Short mmCIF file of N, CA, C and O and ligand atoms in Angstrom, two decimals:
data_model
loop_
_atom_site.label_atom_id
_atom_site.label_comp_id
_atom_site.label_asym_id
_atom_site.label_seq_id
_atom_site.Cartn_x
_atom_site.Cartn_y
_atom_site.Cartn_z
N MET A 254 0.84 -1.19 0.00
CA MET A 254 0.00 0.00 0.00
C MET A 254 0.88 1.25 0.00
O MET A 254 1.84 1.33 0.75
N PRO A 255 0.58 2.25 -0.87
CA PRO A 255 1.42 3.45 -0.92
C PRO A 255 1.25 4.29 0.35
O PRO A 255 0.17 4.35 0.93
N VAL A 256 2.36 4.89 0.74
CA VAL A 256 2.37 5.71 1.95
C VAL A 256 2.76 7.13 1.55
O VAL A 256 3.67 7.29 0.72
N PRO A 257 2.08 8.15 2.04
CA PRO A 257 2.45 9.52 1.65
C PRO A 257 3.87 9.87 2.08
O PRO A 257 4.31 9.53 3.18
N LYS A 258 4.59 10.56 1.16
CA LYS A 258 6.00 10.88 1.42
C LYS A 258 6.11 12.03 2.41
O LYS A 258 7.02 12.06 3.23
N VAL A 259 5.18 12.98 2.28
CA VAL A 259 5.26 14.17 3.13
C VAL A 259 3.95 14.31 3.89
O VAL A 259 2.87 14.17 3.31
N ARG A 260 4.07 14.56 5.18
CA ARG A 260 2.88 14.73 6.00
C ARG A 260 2.24 16.09 5.71
O ARG A 260 2.93 17.10 5.63
N LYS A 261 0.89 16.09 5.56
CA LYS A 261 0.17 17.34 5.35
C LYS A 261 0.06 18.09 6.67
O LYS A 261 -0.23 17.47 7.70
N SER A 262 0.25 19.40 6.62
CA SER A 262 0.15 20.18 7.85
C SER A 262 -1.31 20.30 8.26
O SER A 262 -2.23 20.09 7.46
N ARG A 263 -1.54 20.62 9.55
CA ARG A 263 -2.91 20.79 10.02
C ARG A 263 -3.61 21.89 9.26
O ARG A 263 -4.80 21.81 8.97
N GLN A 264 -2.86 22.95 8.91
CA GLN A 264 -3.46 24.05 8.18
C GLN A 264 -3.99 23.58 6.83
O GLN A 264 -5.12 23.90 6.45
N ARG A 265 -3.18 22.80 6.10
CA ARG A 265 -3.61 22.32 4.79
C ARG A 265 -4.82 21.40 4.92
O ARG A 265 -5.75 21.47 4.12
N THR A 266 -4.81 20.52 5.92
CA THR A 266 -5.94 19.62 6.12
C THR A 266 -7.21 20.42 6.37
O THR A 266 -8.27 20.16 5.79
N ARG A 267 -7.09 21.42 7.25
CA ARG A 267 -8.28 22.19 7.63
C ARG A 267 -8.74 23.10 6.51
O ARG A 267 -9.94 23.32 6.34
N GLN A 268 -7.80 23.63 5.73
CA GLN A 268 -8.19 24.46 4.58
C GLN A 268 -9.00 23.65 3.58
O GLN A 268 -10.01 24.10 3.06
N LYS A 269 -8.53 22.43 3.32
CA LYS A 269 -9.22 21.53 2.39
C LYS A 269 -10.63 21.22 2.89
O LYS A 269 -11.60 21.25 2.14
N LYS A 270 -10.73 20.92 4.19
CA LYS A 270 -12.03 20.60 4.78
C LYS A 270 -12.96 21.80 4.71
O LYS A 270 -14.14 21.66 4.38
N ALA A 271 -12.43 23.00 4.98
CA ALA A 271 -13.25 24.20 4.95
C ALA A 271 -13.77 24.47 3.55
O ALA A 271 -14.92 24.88 3.36
N ALA A 272 -12.93 24.21 2.54
CA ALA A 272 -13.34 24.44 1.16
C ALA A 272 -14.48 23.50 0.77
O ALA A 272 -15.39 23.90 0.04
N SER A 273 -14.45 22.24 1.27
CA SER A 273 -15.51 21.31 0.91
C SER A 273 -16.78 21.63 1.68
O SER A 273 -17.89 21.44 1.19
N LEU A 274 -16.63 22.16 2.92
CA LEU A 274 -17.82 22.50 3.71
C LEU A 274 -18.54 23.70 3.12
O LEU A 274 -19.74 23.86 3.31
N LYS A 275 -17.79 24.53 2.40
CA LYS A 275 -18.38 25.72 1.80
C LYS A 275 -19.49 25.34 0.82
O LYS A 275 -20.47 26.07 0.66
N PHE A 276 -19.34 24.19 0.15
CA PHE A 276 -20.30 23.79 -0.85
C PHE A 276 -21.31 22.78 -0.32
O PHE A 276 -22.26 22.43 -1.02
N ALA A 277 -21.10 22.31 0.92
CA ALA A 277 -22.02 21.32 1.48
C ALA A 277 -23.32 22.00 1.88
O ALA A 277 -23.31 23.02 2.57
N LYS A 278 -24.44 21.44 1.43
CA LYS A 278 -25.74 22.01 1.78
C LYS A 278 -26.20 21.38 3.09
O LYS A 278 -26.02 20.18 3.30
N PRO A 279 -26.82 22.16 3.98
CA PRO A 279 -27.30 21.59 5.23
C PRO A 279 -28.45 20.63 4.96
O PRO A 279 -29.29 20.88 4.09
N ALA A 280 -28.47 19.52 5.71
CA ALA A 280 -29.52 18.52 5.54
C ALA A 280 -30.85 19.09 6.03
O ALA A 280 -30.92 19.69 7.10
N LEU A 281 -31.89 18.93 5.25
CA LEU A 281 -33.21 19.42 5.63
C LEU A 281 -34.24 18.33 5.39
O LEU A 281 -34.16 17.60 4.41
N THR A 282 -35.20 18.23 6.31
CA THR A 282 -36.34 17.35 6.11
C THR A 282 -37.59 18.19 6.22
O THR A 282 -37.54 19.34 6.64
N LEU A 283 -38.73 17.61 5.85
CA LEU A 283 -39.99 18.33 5.96
C LEU A 283 -40.66 17.94 7.26
O LEU A 283 -40.67 16.78 7.65
N CYS A 284 -41.22 18.92 7.95
CA CYS A 284 -41.94 18.68 9.20
C CYS A 284 -43.16 17.82 8.90
O CYS A 284 -43.88 18.08 7.94
N SER A 285 -43.36 16.79 9.74
CA SER A 285 -44.50 15.89 9.51
C SER A 285 -45.81 16.55 9.92
O SER A 285 -46.88 16.08 9.55
N HIS A 286 -45.76 17.61 10.70
CA HIS A 286 -46.98 18.27 11.16
C HIS A 286 -47.40 19.41 10.24
O HIS A 286 -48.54 19.48 9.82
N CYS A 287 -46.46 20.32 9.93
CA CYS A 287 -46.84 21.49 9.13
C CYS A 287 -46.23 21.47 7.73
O CYS A 287 -46.62 22.27 6.89
N GLY A 288 -45.26 20.56 7.48
CA GLY A 288 -44.70 20.45 6.14
C GLY A 288 -43.62 21.44 5.81
O GLY A 288 -43.12 21.46 4.69
N GLN A 289 -43.25 22.28 6.78
CA GLN A 289 -42.17 23.23 6.55
C GLN A 289 -40.81 22.52 6.61
O GLN A 289 -40.66 21.56 7.38
N PRO A 290 -39.81 22.98 5.85
CA PRO A 290 -38.49 22.37 5.96
C PRO A 290 -37.86 22.64 7.32
O PRO A 290 -37.98 23.74 7.86
N LYS A 291 -37.21 21.61 7.88
CA LYS A 291 -36.55 21.75 9.17
C LYS A 291 -35.35 20.84 9.21
O LYS A 291 -35.21 19.94 8.38
N LYS A 292 -34.45 21.08 10.17
CA LYS A 292 -33.29 20.22 10.33
C LYS A 292 -33.74 18.90 10.93
O LYS A 292 -34.62 18.89 11.80
N PRO A 293 -33.14 17.77 10.50
CA PRO A 293 -33.54 16.49 11.07
C PRO A 293 -33.17 16.40 12.56
O PRO A 293 -32.17 16.97 12.99
N HIS A 294 -33.97 15.69 13.33
CA HIS A 294 -33.77 15.44 14.76
C HIS A 294 -33.83 16.72 15.59
O HIS A 294 -33.19 16.83 16.63
N THR A 295 -34.59 17.71 15.11
CA THR A 295 -34.78 18.93 15.90
C THR A 295 -36.27 19.26 15.95
O THR A 295 -37.06 18.80 15.13
N VAL A 296 -36.64 20.08 16.96
CA VAL A 296 -38.01 20.55 17.07
C VAL A 296 -38.27 21.52 15.92
O VAL A 296 -37.41 22.34 15.58
N CYS A 297 -39.46 21.40 15.31
CA CYS A 297 -39.82 22.30 14.22
C CYS A 297 -39.94 23.72 14.76
O CYS A 297 -40.59 23.96 15.77
N SER A 298 -39.28 24.68 14.09
CA SER A 298 -39.32 26.05 14.57
C SER A 298 -40.59 26.76 14.14
O SER A 298 -40.89 27.85 14.63
N ASN A 299 -41.36 26.14 13.24
CA ASN A 299 -42.59 26.76 12.76
C ASN A 299 -43.78 26.40 13.63
O ASN A 299 -44.59 27.27 13.96
N CYS A 300 -43.91 25.11 14.02
CA CYS A 300 -45.08 24.70 14.80
C CYS A 300 -44.69 24.14 16.17
O CYS A 300 -45.57 23.94 17.00
N GLY A 301 -43.41 23.90 16.44
CA GLY A 301 -43.01 23.42 17.76
C GLY A 301 -43.28 21.95 17.99
O GLY A 301 -43.28 21.50 19.14
N TYR A 302 -43.47 21.17 16.93
CA TYR A 302 -43.74 19.74 17.06
C TYR A 302 -42.46 18.94 16.90
O TYR A 302 -41.56 19.32 16.15
N TYR A 303 -42.40 17.85 17.61
CA TYR A 303 -41.31 16.89 17.42
C TYR A 303 -41.85 15.50 17.66
O TYR A 303 -42.46 15.24 18.69
N ARG A 304 -41.64 14.60 16.72
CA ARG A 304 -42.12 13.21 16.75
C ARG A 304 -43.61 13.15 17.04
O ARG A 304 -44.07 12.38 17.90
N GLY A 305 -44.37 14.00 16.35
CA GLY A 305 -45.83 13.91 16.41
C GLY A 305 -46.49 14.55 17.61
O GLY A 305 -47.70 14.43 17.77
N ARG A 306 -45.73 15.20 18.49
CA ARG A 306 -46.41 15.89 19.59
C ARG A 306 -45.76 17.26 19.80
O ARG A 306 -44.60 17.47 19.44
N GLN A 307 -46.57 18.17 20.40
CA GLN A 307 -46.07 19.52 20.60
C GLN A 307 -45.17 19.54 21.82
O GLN A 307 -45.54 19.11 22.90
N VAL A 308 -43.94 20.04 21.65
CA VAL A 308 -43.00 20.11 22.75
C VAL A 308 -42.64 21.55 23.08
O VAL A 308 -41.97 21.81 24.07
N LYS A 309 -43.10 22.48 22.25
CA LYS A 309 -42.70 23.86 22.42
C LYS A 309 -43.82 24.73 21.91
O LYS A 309 -44.40 24.42 20.87
N THR A 310 -44.16 25.81 22.64
CA THR A 310 -45.18 26.72 22.14
C THR A 310 -44.50 27.86 21.39
O THR A 310 -43.52 28.42 21.87
N ILE A 311 -45.02 28.12 20.21
CA ILE A 311 -44.45 29.16 19.35
C ILE A 311 -45.30 30.41 19.49
O ILE A 311 -46.52 30.35 19.33
N LYS A 312 -44.68 31.52 19.79
CA LYS A 312 -45.40 32.79 19.89
C LYS A 312 -45.75 33.29 18.48
O LYS A 312 -44.91 33.26 17.59
N LYS A 313 -46.97 33.73 18.34
CA LYS A 313 -47.39 34.25 17.04
C LYS A 313 -47.43 35.78 17.08
O LYS A 313 -47.86 36.36 18.04
ZN1 LIG B 1325 -43.77 21.98 11.84
#
C-alpha cells in the first residue's frame, strides 16, 4: 500500500475541509406536522412539534 511521502500540515488539512464544507448544503427534512423544511432530529421552529407531539409553544 502506498504511503504519503510528506505529511500534510494541520493548516492544509483544515483548509481543504473548509473548502468542501463551503459547498455542502445543510440537511433538511420536511416537518411531519406542518410540512415546513426543518433540520432532522430537531423541534420544528414553525409549529413546535417533534415526533408527532407539541413540545414547544411558538409565539405568534
Ligand atoms: Zn412543523
